[in-house]
């Protein structure tokens, strides 16, 4: 007869104990709302009578509707993924690059790091919406909203310096893209930076003694050591796009809720969630084969 | 017999050093240009906010005044302090943010560690659930979550002992409990970060500690965690910033505790209404002054986190250089 508590089992139980807060939280706080919302996607709202909703069971009807009857949803879903993938790659490369620069020793590093942290603070808050789109009234908005799209001072400077109009357009276009990129990458830069900092210095010393140049040091030491965090950044970048004010798919779902099609909206939200989950699974599966963990 | 001429060697060496030096100089110039350029782009809105908050009506409408106000005034800040009810809002913000952030960091570290260092039945499935909690759009579940907090009755256990379901709305527990159970704001990302970090740690460290008689908690707290300083600090920082800025869960679950972002949103609405009524005791009715007051309020609500980052920044760079047992 096998022993009930082998070494391995006891070890596993300890692992479960570490994870148990999550299990408890998931069962207690998350599972029920999710079930409710899934259930909801199989019903259609009919009317309100005496403060209670009247619902009709429609089976998979809502799901069939959003793909066959809805004019926009399939297109929006496709657009979302077509947009997301290139953006993901650009954000990852940019934030890794900036993190590598910010890790170097130079004068003013503290200040530079503080500057790149600003987007993390501002972009996740109400301040962004105040700066961005709803100032107290139109007149004041005109003077502030400009910075979101392009850079007034820079444009003025270039007009004064008598640059040709197409060049100004080009430069302003690049600047506003960098603006967008820098604002999207704040968190990723910090995650990479933390990963870079946690690489033991002794590795670099060893490679220096072996005579490695910085290129091979990067690919043989820095990149493998940081690679587990590339996955984290992939997940974060995708999750972050949920709360984007210009995520058209989410806005479309909100509009559907506002028009009282709760069932349809729930179905949309679940199709969206599950397709993101699947795409994420594929991406993570592809990357994680190349990810290096020191133990394995 | 061949001898290497010492003079020749010396020549090559100085040249190589020269090339290296010029390369380094060019590199640092490029770096400076890049950082200043991107820094300017990032700081633009913040600077805009800051300078506008010190301007009078005349400076704002004057097209000749671009960055530096002709006349620096503090009236906008005075208005903002009063309209935000700053002291109360600050206290609420600090209380809720610190509580949730510390609980979140601790619980996510434990959970992430469990996923990283132990093999147990259903581990991969559970981890997929962690990612799922991140991916479900909050709007789809928020209504049932509010109802759940209003009639809090975990697994119907309260019914067994004959107690009524608890109303957790407007209690700190409504935010603290999810944070402690790995269900806080974006907790999944934190769990993921800790898992990836702890997974990369060498097994020998753990084995050595075990041979020395260290228990599970001991290994976690005294062997693994001290090395993970930069990850702990990053997570804590994100947790503080995100919870500080969090607007929705505050108005959903603890709407009576008005935090700074909530107060700022209310301030905006008050001003908007005031501009329709055309006058409000303390704020001049014109939209420009109101916008400037709003900018002052926005800056006031950001300043504490900004200051915190500048303070923590030092530890952020040093944390690992001090601890050298890895590897």
XYZ file of C-alpha atoms in Angstrom:
623
model
C 0.000 0.000 0.000
C 1.175 3.447 -0.867
C 1.831 5.857 1.926
C -0.803 8.517 2.230
C 1.627 11.338 2.788
C 4.668 10.875 0.643
C 7.299 13.549 0.557
C 6.039 14.706 -2.800
C 2.459 14.969 -1.628
C 3.376 16.949 1.421
C 5.363 19.255 -0.803
C 2.347 19.663 -3.059
C 0.100 20.449 -0.122
C 2.448 23.215 0.931
C 2.179 24.621 -2.578
C -1.602 24.536 -2.362
C -1.377 26.341 0.954
C 0.594 29.155 -0.681
C -1.939 29.389 -3.479
C -4.980 29.003 -1.213
C -5.721 32.740 -0.856
C -6.297 32.836 -4.590
C -8.484 29.723 -4.578
C -10.564 31.173 -1.762
C -10.823 34.560 -3.446
C -11.734 33.027 -6.775
C -14.509 30.870 -5.345
C -15.820 33.530 -2.995
C -15.572 36.706 -5.048
C -15.164 35.891 -8.710
C -16.889 32.674 -9.640
C -20.434 33.723 -8.802
C -20.433 36.997 -10.780
C -18.906 35.153 -13.725
C -21.584 32.454 -13.633
C -24.241 35.139 -13.444
C -22.821 36.896 -16.455
C -22.491 33.681 -18.473
C -26.047 32.730 -17.564
C -27.160 36.151 -18.634
C -25.775 35.633 -22.103
C -28.340 32.882 -22.691
C -31.292 35.107 -21.839
C -32.869 38.101 -23.473
C -34.345 40.998 -21.573
C -38.042 41.434 -22.335
C -39.428 44.048 -19.975
C -39.540 45.324 -16.429
C -42.598 44.476 -14.378
C -42.946 45.554 -10.753
C -39.224 46.225 -10.536
C -38.287 42.710 -11.617
C -36.850 41.826 -14.950
C -38.704 39.544 -17.267
C -36.231 37.334 -19.107
C -36.652 34.874 -21.890
C -34.370 31.918 -22.410
C -32.951 32.011 -25.913
C -30.246 29.346 -25.745
C -27.341 30.092 -28.060
C -29.477 32.696 -29.825
C -27.476 35.688 -28.591
C -24.259 34.103 -29.763
C -25.693 33.309 -33.155
C -27.047 36.851 -33.424
C -23.792 38.654 -32.866
C -22.175 36.759 -35.712
C -25.036 36.629 -38.157
C -27.298 39.596 -37.491
C -25.040 42.144 -35.883
C -23.639 44.455 -38.575
C -20.443 45.504 -36.793
C -19.317 43.011 -34.177
C -17.465 40.440 -36.353
C -15.621 43.223 -38.165
C -14.676 44.969 -34.900
C -13.410 41.709 -33.433
C -11.239 41.066 -36.480
C -9.930 44.652 -36.492
C -9.052 44.377 -32.831
C -6.711 41.451 -33.365
C -5.231 42.864 -36.563
C -4.429 46.070 -34.672
C -3.290 44.397 -31.485
C -0.543 42.123 -32.766
C 1.734 44.679 -34.492
C 1.216 47.093 -31.634
C 2.225 44.419 -29.165
C 5.531 43.841 -30.949
C 6.318 47.545 -31.233
C 5.537 48.188 -27.573
C 7.719 45.257 -26.466
C 10.735 46.320 -28.515
C 10.392 49.959 -27.522
C 10.038 49.277 -23.807
C 12.932 46.801 -23.754
C 15.099 49.358 -25.542
C 14.217 52.174 -23.153
C 14.693 49.904 -20.121
C 18.181 49.014 -21.346
C 19.029 52.698 -21.676
C 17.619 53.566 -18.270
C 19.632 50.778 -16.686
C 22.945 52.289 -17.791
C 24.833 54.567 -15.475
C 24.768 58.190 -16.506
C 24.198 61.562 -14.969
C 20.543 62.442 -14.560
C 19.439 58.807 -14.515
C 17.179 59.362 -11.527
C 15.429 62.181 -13.344
C 15.128 60.190 -16.565
C 13.564 57.255 -14.737
C 11.147 59.575 -12.989
C 10.107 61.018 -16.353
C 9.342 57.619 -17.824
C 7.272 56.826 -14.760
C 4.940 59.771 -15.360
C 2.784 57.944 -17.936
C 2.222 55.137 -15.433
C 0.783 57.613 -12.973
C -1.253 59.761 -15.291
C -2.564 57.370 -17.901
C -4.359 55.132 -15.421
C -6.420 57.847 -13.861
C -9.201 60.355 -14.043
C -6.592 63.015 -14.756
C -6.145 61.602 -18.219
C -9.776 62.078 -19.037
C -9.650 65.617 -17.691
C -6.591 66.450 -19.737
C -7.833 64.540 -22.712
C -11.422 65.155 -23.531
C -13.734 66.752 -21.065
C -12.639 70.041 -19.731
C -15.229 72.297 -18.253
C -16.209 73.706 -21.575
C -15.483 73.921 -25.216
C -13.396 77.091 -25.157
C -10.936 75.773 -22.627
C -10.923 72.407 -24.320
C -9.686 73.865 -27.555
C -6.543 75.122 -25.928
C -5.752 71.895 -24.105
C -6.982 69.134 -26.364
C -4.443 69.922 -29.020
C -1.595 68.282 -27.202
C -3.262 64.904 -27.441
C -3.187 64.855 -31.221
C -0.140 66.889 -32.007
C 2.373 69.166 -30.526
C 1.520 72.804 -30.890
C 4.729 74.387 -29.689
C 6.843 72.191 -31.899
C 4.643 72.910 -34.896
C 4.833 76.647 -34.224
C 8.590 76.445 -33.964
C 8.841 74.634 -37.264
C 6.490 77.023 -38.999
C 8.596 79.918 -37.723
C 11.703 78.227 -39.046
C 9.952 78.017 -42.438
C 10.024 74.256 -42.882
C 8.009 72.882 -45.760
C 4.515 71.795 -44.774
C 4.954 68.085 -45.639
C 8.072 67.891 -43.458
C 6.211 69.463 -40.548
C 3.395 66.966 -41.019
C 5.856 64.105 -41.033
C 7.657 65.238 -37.897
C 4.452 65.926 -36.025
C 3.167 62.518 -37.073
C 6.250 60.794 -35.697
C 6.137 62.831 -32.505
C 2.544 61.976 -31.801
C 3.286 58.301 -32.420
C 6.180 58.387 -30.005
C 3.858 60.121 -27.570
C 1.359 57.332 -27.933
C 4.047 54.679 -27.652
C 5.719 56.220 -24.619
C 2.378 56.500 -22.889
C 1.484 52.920 -23.604
C 4.833 51.498 -22.544
C 5.375 52.975 -19.092
C 4.481 49.839 -17.158
C 6.384 47.529 -19.502
C 9.495 49.687 -19.197
C 9.352 49.398 -15.421
C 8.802 45.640 -15.517
C 11.802 45.191 -17.804
C 13.839 47.557 -15.692
C 13.088 45.573 -12.534
C 14.046 42.375 -14.348
C 17.282 43.912 -15.633
C 18.199 45.150 -12.195
C 17.673 41.731 -10.661
C 20.300 40.099 -12.904
C 23.303 39.359 -10.692
C 26.299 41.550 -11.484
C 28.617 38.522 -11.269
C 27.283 37.257 -14.632
C 28.412 40.416 -16.339
C 31.777 40.322 -14.636
C 32.299 36.759 -15.803
C 31.399 37.617 -19.395
C 33.715 40.604 -19.330
C 36.580 38.408 -18.212
C 35.766 35.974 -20.995
C 36.050 38.877 -23.400
C 32.451 39.074 -24.615
C 31.436 42.257 -26.374
C 28.224 44.045 -25.445
C 26.255 42.513 -28.328
C 26.915 38.941 -27.297
C 26.583 39.843 -23.622
C 23.094 41.061 -24.409
C 22.038 37.935 -26.277
C 23.758 35.435 -23.985
C 23.002 36.976 -20.595
C 20.632 39.922 -20.557
C 18.021 38.626 -22.953
C 17.664 35.099 -21.518
C 17.513 36.451 -17.975
C 14.819 38.971 -18.894
C 12.864 36.601 -21.128
C 10.414 35.366 -18.445
C 9.193 38.936 -18.144
C 8.510 39.259 -21.852
C 5.527 36.997 -21.195
C 4.342 39.231 -18.372
C 4.590 42.254 -20.631
C 2.648 40.499 -23.385
C -0.158 39.733 -20.960
C -0.105 43.228 -19.514
C -0.145 44.936 -22.924
C -3.212 42.954 -23.916
C -4.998 43.518 -20.613
C -4.182 47.209 -20.803
C -5.941 47.504 -24.140
C -9.206 46.685 -22.332
C -9.195 49.942 -20.461
C -8.124 52.006 -23.444
C -10.495 54.848 -24.072
C -10.303 54.124 -27.800
C -10.918 50.387 -27.667
C -13.816 50.348 -30.095
C -14.872 46.828 -29.267
C -15.331 47.595 -25.565
C -17.107 50.831 -26.409
C -19.406 48.881 -28.693
C -20.223 46.475 -25.865
C -20.964 49.420 -23.578
C -23.288 50.868 -26.211
C -25.096 47.553 -26.393
C -25.542 47.573 -22.614
C -26.816 51.127 -22.779
C -29.438 50.044 -25.294
C -30.566 47.448 -22.735
C -29.485 44.411 -24.733
C -27.813 42.917 -21.660
C -27.933 39.378 -22.951
C -26.349 40.292 -26.263
C -23.750 42.428 -24.507
C -22.836 39.550 -22.183
C -22.509 37.219 -25.143
C -20.227 39.737 -26.875
C -18.123 40.195 -23.756
C -17.642 36.436 -23.449
C -16.799 35.916 -27.089
C -14.285 38.722 -26.748
C -12.804 37.370 -23.505
C -12.495 33.835 -24.779
C -10.954 34.810 -28.101
C -8.399 36.986 -26.310
C -7.741 34.057 -23.982
C -7.136 31.719 -26.904
C -4.900 34.152 -28.802
C -2.963 34.845 -25.613
C -2.588 31.119 -25.047
C -1.117 30.680 -28.534
C 1.282 33.615 -28.108
C 2.406 32.509 -24.667
C 2.777 28.940 -25.899
C 4.990 30.093 -28.775
C 7.154 32.347 -26.649
C 7.464 30.198 -23.553
C 9.390 27.514 -25.428
C 12.145 30.023 -25.914
C 11.956 31.443 -22.419
C 14.862 30.593 -20.209
C 14.469 29.735 -16.539
C 17.591 29.142 -14.565
C 16.224 26.033 -12.864
C 14.979 24.047 -15.823
C 64.233 35.440 -33.446
C 61.224 37.652 -33.441
C 60.429 40.109 -30.770
C 57.270 42.074 -30.595
C 58.256 45.695 -30.637
C 56.934 47.231 -27.475
C 56.454 50.605 -29.111
C 54.119 49.116 -31.738
C 51.932 47.484 -29.171
C 51.678 50.643 -27.218
C 50.562 52.536 -30.295
C 47.753 50.147 -31.133
C 46.558 50.205 -27.583
C 46.222 53.956 -27.320
C 44.402 53.991 -30.623
C 41.989 51.320 -29.461
C 41.359 53.248 -26.283
C 40.764 56.391 -28.309
C 38.232 54.642 -30.533
C 36.507 53.250 -27.488
C 36.391 56.674 -25.910
C 34.922 58.433 -28.928
C 32.407 55.649 -29.270
C 31.354 56.114 -25.687
C 31.037 59.872 -26.104
C 28.953 59.504 -29.256
C 26.838 56.901 -27.475
C 26.121 59.131 -24.531
C 25.292 62.072 -26.804
C 22.808 59.936 -28.734
C 21.356 58.700 -25.465
C 20.988 62.251 -24.190
C 19.228 63.389 -27.377
C 16.872 60.427 -27.276
C 16.011 60.800 -23.598
C 15.538 64.554 -23.775
C 13.365 64.204 -26.865
C 11.105 61.495 -25.497
C 11.157 63.149 -22.077
C 9.836 66.337 -23.598
C 7.061 64.466 -25.366
C 6.072 62.688 -22.157
C 6.245 65.720 -19.932
C 4.344 67.986 -22.286
C 0.883 67.434 -20.750
C 2.256 67.572 -17.217
C 4.058 70.843 -17.866
C 0.971 72.174 -19.577
C -1.092 71.291 -16.526
C 1.449 72.749 -14.146
C 1.939 76.094 -15.853
C -1.741 76.572 -16.551
C -2.524 75.976 -12.896
C -0.497 79.072 -11.987
C -2.062 81.341 -14.594
C -4.677 84.034 -14.308
C -7.509 84.432 -16.757
C -5.559 87.067 -18.682
C -2.527 84.858 -19.130
C -4.558 81.921 -20.383
C -6.372 83.881 -23.082
C -3.242 85.806 -24.043
C -1.723 84.024 -27.055
C 1.664 85.624 -26.348
C 1.962 83.679 -23.106
C 3.018 80.154 -23.982
C 4.744 78.490 -21.043
C 5.615 81.023 -18.402
C 2.781 82.993 -16.831
C 3.297 86.740 -16.594
C 1.797 86.727 -13.149
C 2.088 83.662 -10.905
C -0.996 83.140 -8.782
C -2.045 80.593 -6.177
C -5.777 81.285 -6.357
C -6.330 78.210 -8.533
C -4.751 76.045 -5.858
C -6.804 77.689 -3.149
C -9.967 76.945 -5.132
C -8.887 73.375 -5.752
C -8.012 72.691 -2.115
C -11.447 73.837 -1.066
C -13.446 72.147 -3.810
C -11.590 68.864 -3.416
C -12.014 68.952 0.340
C -8.371 68.115 0.131
C -7.498 67.010 3.668
C -10.315 64.488 3.965
C -9.806 63.192 0.449
C -6.086 62.831 0.993
C -6.619 60.894 4.216
C -9.106 58.562 2.527
C -6.802 58.038 -0.409
C -3.772 57.281 1.728
C -5.706 54.908 3.951
C -7.320 52.905 1.173
C -4.300 52.911 -1.098
C -1.726 51.826 1.442
C -4.021 49.146 2.864
C -4.889 47.593 -0.473
C -1.394 47.970 -1.917
C 0.381 46.227 0.950
C -2.200 43.450 1.187
C -2.067 42.969 -2.552
C 1.722 42.805 -2.681
C 1.907 40.313 0.148
C -0.858 38.018 -1.091
C 0.380 38.071 -4.684
C 3.929 37.288 -3.550
C 2.692 34.225 -1.639
C 0.474 33.053 -4.476
C 3.094 33.656 -7.144
C 5.655 31.817 -5.049
C 3.323 28.853 -4.678
C 2.808 28.663 -8.440
C 6.520 28.989 -9.123
C 8.163 26.605 -6.672
C 5.695 23.765 -6.078
C 4.170 21.082 -8.210
C 0.648 20.130 -7.285
C -2.458 18.750 -8.884
C -4.260 21.288 -11.060
C -1.515 23.891 -10.962
C -1.702 24.811 -14.618
C -5.483 24.958 -14.541
C -5.411 27.265 -11.520
C -2.865 29.481 -13.195
C -5.050 29.731 -16.272
C -7.789 30.936 -13.928
C -5.455 33.661 -12.652
C -5.035 34.913 -16.208
C -8.768 34.621 -16.767
C -9.459 36.976 -13.846
C -7.401 39.550 -15.726
C -9.101 39.045 -19.043
C -12.737 39.278 -18.031
C -13.813 42.856 -18.755
C -14.793 44.341 -15.374
C -18.003 45.785 -16.761
C -19.460 42.330 -17.331
C -19.261 41.255 -13.710
C -19.433 44.468 -11.716
C -23.171 44.456 -11.050
C -23.156 40.987 -9.533
C -20.076 41.945 -7.571
C -21.869 44.860 -5.972
C -24.808 42.639 -5.073
C -22.380 40.136 -3.617
C -20.792 42.773 -1.407
C -24.180 44.054 -0.320
C -25.289 40.601 0.841
C -21.966 39.088 1.754
C -22.420 35.474 2.737
C -19.431 33.307 1.833
C -20.573 29.855 0.645
C -23.784 30.304 2.641
C -21.806 29.729 5.830
C -23.509 32.582 7.640
C -26.798 30.781 7.143
C -25.454 27.713 8.941
C -24.737 29.652 12.111
C -27.956 31.594 11.772
C -26.335 34.947 10.949
C -27.664 37.449 8.457
C -25.666 38.227 5.300
C -23.313 41.142 5.908
C -23.407 44.461 4.125
C -19.822 45.202 3.181
C -20.578 48.219 1.026
C -18.963 51.370 2.350
C -16.644 49.396 4.562
C -12.940 49.205 3.981
C -13.242 45.424 3.921
C -14.949 45.692 0.525
C -11.591 46.712 -0.919
C -9.212 45.083 1.544
C -10.649 41.583 1.368
C -10.290 41.139 -2.409
C -6.788 42.591 -2.160
C -5.827 40.047 0.484
C -7.261 37.187 -1.571
C -5.466 37.906 -4.813
C -8.549 39.462 -6.371
C -7.540 43.093 -6.114
C -7.026 45.515 -8.929
C -4.991 43.701 -11.616
C -3.730 41.235 -9.017
C -3.247 38.691 -11.776
C -0.372 40.678 -13.270
C 1.321 40.846 -9.881
C 0.922 37.102 -9.346
C 2.376 36.569 -12.786
C 5.351 38.842 -12.089
C 6.177 37.090 -8.834
C 5.783 33.668 -10.406
C 8.140 34.499 -13.257
C 10.709 35.877 -10.863
C 10.635 33.035 -8.340
C 10.665 30.455 -11.110
C 14.031 31.743 -12.224
C 15.674 31.189 -8.856
C 18.147 28.299 -8.518
C 16.940 25.156 -6.812
C 20.187 24.832 -4.827
C 19.229 27.847 -2.758
C 16.040 26.138 -1.657
C 17.742 22.791 -1.029
C 20.470 24.365 1.059
C 17.928 26.167 3.185
C 15.927 22.981 3.622
C 18.979 21.046 4.758
C 19.584 23.786 7.290
C 16.115 23.126 8.663
C 14.220 25.999 7.109
C 10.459 25.487 6.712
C 8.345 26.481 3.711
C 7.535 29.926 5.060
C 11.118 30.344 6.181
C 12.471 29.622 2.712
C 9.985 32.062 1.230
C 10.534 34.848 3.719
C 14.200 34.561 4.534
C 15.845 33.044 1.463
C 13.811 33.882 -1.632
C 12.222 37.221 -0.785
C 15.345 39.197 0.190
C 16.699 38.668 -3.318
C 13.491 39.762 -4.970
C 13.727 43.372 -3.784
C 13.302 45.013 -7.149
C 10.250 42.898 -8.008
C 8.611 43.571 -4.639
C 9.239 47.259 -5.039
C 7.915 47.363 -8.601
C 4.762 45.517 -7.620
C 4.238 47.731 -4.586
C 4.695 50.805 -6.722
C 2.212 49.653 -9.359
C -0.233 48.618 -6.669
C -0.003 52.006 -5.006
C -0.357 53.955 -8.242
C -3.212 51.886 -9.653
C -5.158 51.841 -6.427
C -4.516 55.511 -5.926
C -5.916 56.308 -9.362
C -8.688 53.765 -9.158
C -11.993 55.490 -9.552
C -14.502 52.788 -10.317
C -14.113 50.356 -7.441
C -14.203 53.278 -5.014
C -17.507 54.621 -6.282
C -18.895 51.103 -6.616
C -17.960 49.715 -3.216
C -17.039 52.542 -0.852
C -18.686 55.588 -2.341
C -18.876 57.364 1.001
C -15.104 57.476 1.257
C -14.274 60.133 -1.263
C -10.708 59.627 -2.456
C -8.761 62.223 -4.415
C -9.612 60.969 -7.931
C -13.278 60.704 -6.975
C -13.152 64.178 -5.457
C -11.530 65.413 -8.651
C -14.309 63.941 -10.763
C -16.884 65.566 -8.494
C -15.004 68.836 -8.685
C -15.200 68.686 -12.454
C -18.931 68.097 -12.326
C -19.447 70.879 -9.791
C -17.579 73.281 -12.003
C -19.534 72.169 -15.016
C -22.803 72.856 -13.267
C -21.452 76.107 -11.891
C -20.659 77.305 -15.362
C -24.300 76.782 -16.236
C -25.519 78.678 -13.192
C -22.899 81.301 -14.037
C -21.537 81.855 -10.564
C -20.259 79.903 -7.623
C -19.020 81.617 -4.509
C -15.345 80.891 -4.688
C -14.622 80.251 -8.323
C -14.872 82.895 -10.955
C -17.445 81.957 -13.531
C -15.284 82.081 -16.611
C -14.350 78.689 -18.060
C -10.652 79.510 -18.302
C -10.203 80.083 -14.602
C -12.236 76.968 -13.946
C -10.019 74.932 -16.219
C -6.978 76.326 -14.437
C -8.479 75.349 -11.066
C -9.130 71.898 -12.415
C -5.508 71.658 -13.534
C -4.430 72.661 -10.048
C -6.705 69.967 -8.612
C -5.328 67.374 -11.011
C -1.801 68.237 -10.034
C -2.650 68.114 -6.329
C -4.120 64.645 -6.731
C -1.031 63.384 -8.554
C 1.625 65.065 -6.456
C 1.672 62.530 -3.584
C 2.328 59.566 -5.903
C 4.905 61.493 -7.867
C 6.716 62.396 -4.648
C 6.535 58.794 -3.504
C 8.185 57.595 -6.687
C 11.024 60.072 -6.340
C 11.550 58.841 -2.773
C 11.397 55.126 -3.591
C 13.474 55.515 -6.706
C 16.732 55.330 -4.764
C 15.946 51.919 -3.329
C 14.774 50.793 -6.705
C 18.251 51.113 -8.158
C 20.148 49.793 -5.180
C 18.048 46.886 -4.085
C 19.979 44.198 -5.876
C 23.472 45.490 -5.759
C 23.264 45.041 -2.014
C 22.161 41.408 -2.010
C 24.545 39.108 -3.745
C 23.751 35.516 -2.879
C 22.137 34.584 -6.169
C 23.999 32.436 -8.647
